[in-house]
Structure formats: C-alpha cells, structure tokens
XYZ file of C-alpha atoms in Angstrom:
61
model
C 0.070 -0.055 -0.029
C 1.366 3.247 -0.739
C 1.155 6.593 1.047
C -1.770 7.910 -0.914
C -3.655 4.859 -0.198
C -2.893 5.095 3.194
C -3.824 8.918 3.483
C -7.156 8.084 1.813
C -7.920 5.421 4.504
C -6.867 7.486 7.322
C -8.972 10.390 6.207
C -11.827 8.046 5.563
C -11.572 6.607 9.049
C -11.685 9.865 10.665
C -14.661 10.755 8.576
C -16.381 7.411 9.462
C -15.866 7.940 13.331
C -17.353 11.697 13.051
C -20.378 10.111 10.933
C -20.747 7.526 13.228
C -21.130 9.825 16.274
C -23.634 11.957 14.296
C -25.849 8.920 13.416
C -25.670 7.532 17.191
C -26.592 10.747 18.475
C -29.739 11.443 16.208
C -32.686 12.152 17.645
C -35.738 11.639 15.666
C -38.844 13.443 16.492
C -40.652 13.691 13.317
C -40.867 12.066 9.892
C -38.933 14.954 8.435
C -36.056 14.150 10.989
C -35.909 10.425 9.652
C -36.006 11.837 6.015
C -33.088 14.043 6.696
C -31.381 11.382 8.366
C -31.912 9.029 5.400
C -30.535 11.635 3.060
C -27.497 12.090 5.206
C -26.950 8.360 5.191
C -27.229 8.275 1.319
C -24.702 11.228 0.966
C -22.411 9.131 3.395
C -22.756 6.169 1.462
C -21.855 8.067 -1.852
C -18.927 9.463 0.014
C -17.705 5.934 0.791
C -18.119 4.497 -2.623
C -16.001 7.390 -4.233
C -13.136 6.686 -1.697
C -13.327 2.938 -2.366
C -12.941 3.839 -6.206
C -10.259 6.312 -5.665
C -8.214 3.704 -3.609
C -8.901 1.002 -6.474
C -7.720 3.383 -9.156
C -4.755 4.078 -7.215
C -4.247 0.233 -6.874
C -4.266 -0.209 -10.675
C -1.686 2.550 -11.150
C-alpha cells in the first residue's frame, strides 16, 4: 500500500468516526427528521463509494 492509499484510508476513517457519532446521537422527533437522516446516510454512502473507487484507481496505477 502506498502513502496516497494510506492517507485516503486515514481520512476516511476519521470521517467514518465523526459520521458514526452523528448517527449514534441522532434524535428523531418527526418524519422529516427521519427523512433528513436518510438523506445524510445516502450522501455518506456515496462518499464511501467515491473513496473506494479512488483507492481502486490508485491500486491499478
């Protein structure tokens, strides 16, 4: 694993930790709160796929 890949993994780990805390501390009082949380989860999923794609591209370079 090269340093660029390790940097991506470290930054992603930090973001996963922060997102995990945000999701763990979520308080849902309405349907709209749940909708907002679902949108955040989808955005986070997109972010993770982007990071994986970037790692795979570096792997094949």
